[in-house]
Amino acid sequence: MKKLLVFIFAFTLFSCSNSDDGNTFLPNVPVDETVYLNTHAELQIAGGSTTVPGGIKGIIVYNYDG
């Protein structure tokens, strides 16, 4: 058990880095989008969702509470 804890601690310690690279898989794309509920009927009910163009490959908008 003690060897396992030492292994987990060492693995965690060596997997950390000081680089500020951030996420290299997704580009940093600024998004300023206005969504009007009248044009998307799916968003007028709770649990409805739709996609709008923007961002990298579109934006998914979800109506959580209604």
PDB file of C-alpha atoms in Angstrom, residues 25-63:
ATOM      1  CA  PHE A  25      -6.009  21.353 -29.374  1.00  0.00           C
ATOM      2  CA  LEU A  26      -8.546  24.199 -29.582  1.00  0.00           C
ATOM      3  CA  PRO A  27      -7.625  27.628 -30.912  1.00  0.00           C
ATOM      4  CA  ASN A  28      -8.555  30.675 -28.867  1.00  0.00           C
ATOM      5  CA  VAL A  29     -11.478  32.066 -30.882  1.00  0.00           C
ATOM      6  CA  PRO A  30     -13.335  35.127 -29.574  1.00  0.00           C
ATOM      7  CA  VAL A  31     -17.126  34.704 -29.617  1.00  0.00           C
ATOM      8  CA  ASP A  32     -19.682  37.514 -29.465  1.00  0.00           C
ATOM      9  CA  GLU A  33     -23.012  36.013 -30.477  1.00  0.00           C
ATOM     10  CA  THR A  34     -26.587  37.175 -29.827  1.00  0.00           C
ATOM     11  CA  VAL A  35     -29.305  34.517 -29.951  1.00  0.00           C
ATOM     12  CA  TYR A  36     -32.920  35.626 -30.295  1.00  0.00           C
ATOM     13  CA  LEU A  37     -35.518  33.223 -28.903  1.00  0.00           C
ATOM     14  CA  ASN A  38     -38.082  34.160 -31.570  1.00  0.00           C
ATOM     15  CA  THR A  39     -35.934  32.731 -34.359  1.00  0.00           C
ATOM     16  CA  HIS A  40     -35.189  29.448 -32.553  1.00  0.00           C
ATOM     17  CA  ALA A  41     -38.426  27.738 -31.513  1.00  0.00           C
ATOM     18  CA  GLU A  42     -36.458  24.884 -29.912  1.00  0.00           C
ATOM     19  CA  LEU A  43     -35.168  27.267 -27.224  1.00  0.00           C
ATOM     20  CA  GLN A  44     -38.629  28.338 -26.064  1.00  0.00           C
ATOM     21  CA  ILE A  45     -39.142  25.127 -24.064  1.00  0.00           C
ATOM     22  CA  ALA A  46     -37.061  23.773 -21.193  1.00  0.00           C
ATOM     23  CA  GLY A  47     -34.503  21.257 -22.400  1.00  0.00           C
ATOM     24  CA  GLY A  48     -34.517  22.529 -25.965  1.00  0.00           C
ATOM     25  CA  SER A  49     -31.282  22.988 -27.857  1.00  0.00           C
ATOM     26  CA  THR A  50     -30.079  24.348 -31.171  1.00  0.00           C
ATOM     27  CA  THR A  51     -26.839  25.177 -32.938  1.00  0.00           C
ATOM     28  CA  VAL A  52     -25.898  28.578 -34.282  1.00  0.00           C
ATOM     29  CA  PRO A  53     -22.982  29.410 -36.571  1.00  0.00           C
ATOM     30  CA  GLY A  54     -19.982  30.904 -34.823  1.00  0.00           C
ATOM     31  CA  GLY A  55     -16.932  29.917 -32.843  1.00  0.00           C
ATOM     32  CA  ILE A  56     -14.864  27.125 -34.384  1.00  0.00           C
ATOM     33  CA  LYS A  57     -17.555  24.823 -35.801  1.00  0.00           C
ATOM     34  CA  GLY A  58     -20.723  26.310 -34.381  1.00  0.00           C
ATOM     35  CA  ILE A  59     -22.151  26.975 -30.938  1.00  0.00           C
ATOM     36  CA  ILE A  60     -24.574  24.674 -29.136  1.00  0.00           C
ATOM     37  CA  VAL A  61     -27.205  26.617 -27.173  1.00  0.00           C
ATOM     38  CA  TYR A  62     -29.208  24.728 -24.533  1.00  0.00           C
ATOM     39  CA  ASN A  63     -32.229  26.003 -22.584  1.00  0.00           C
TER      40      ASN A  63
END
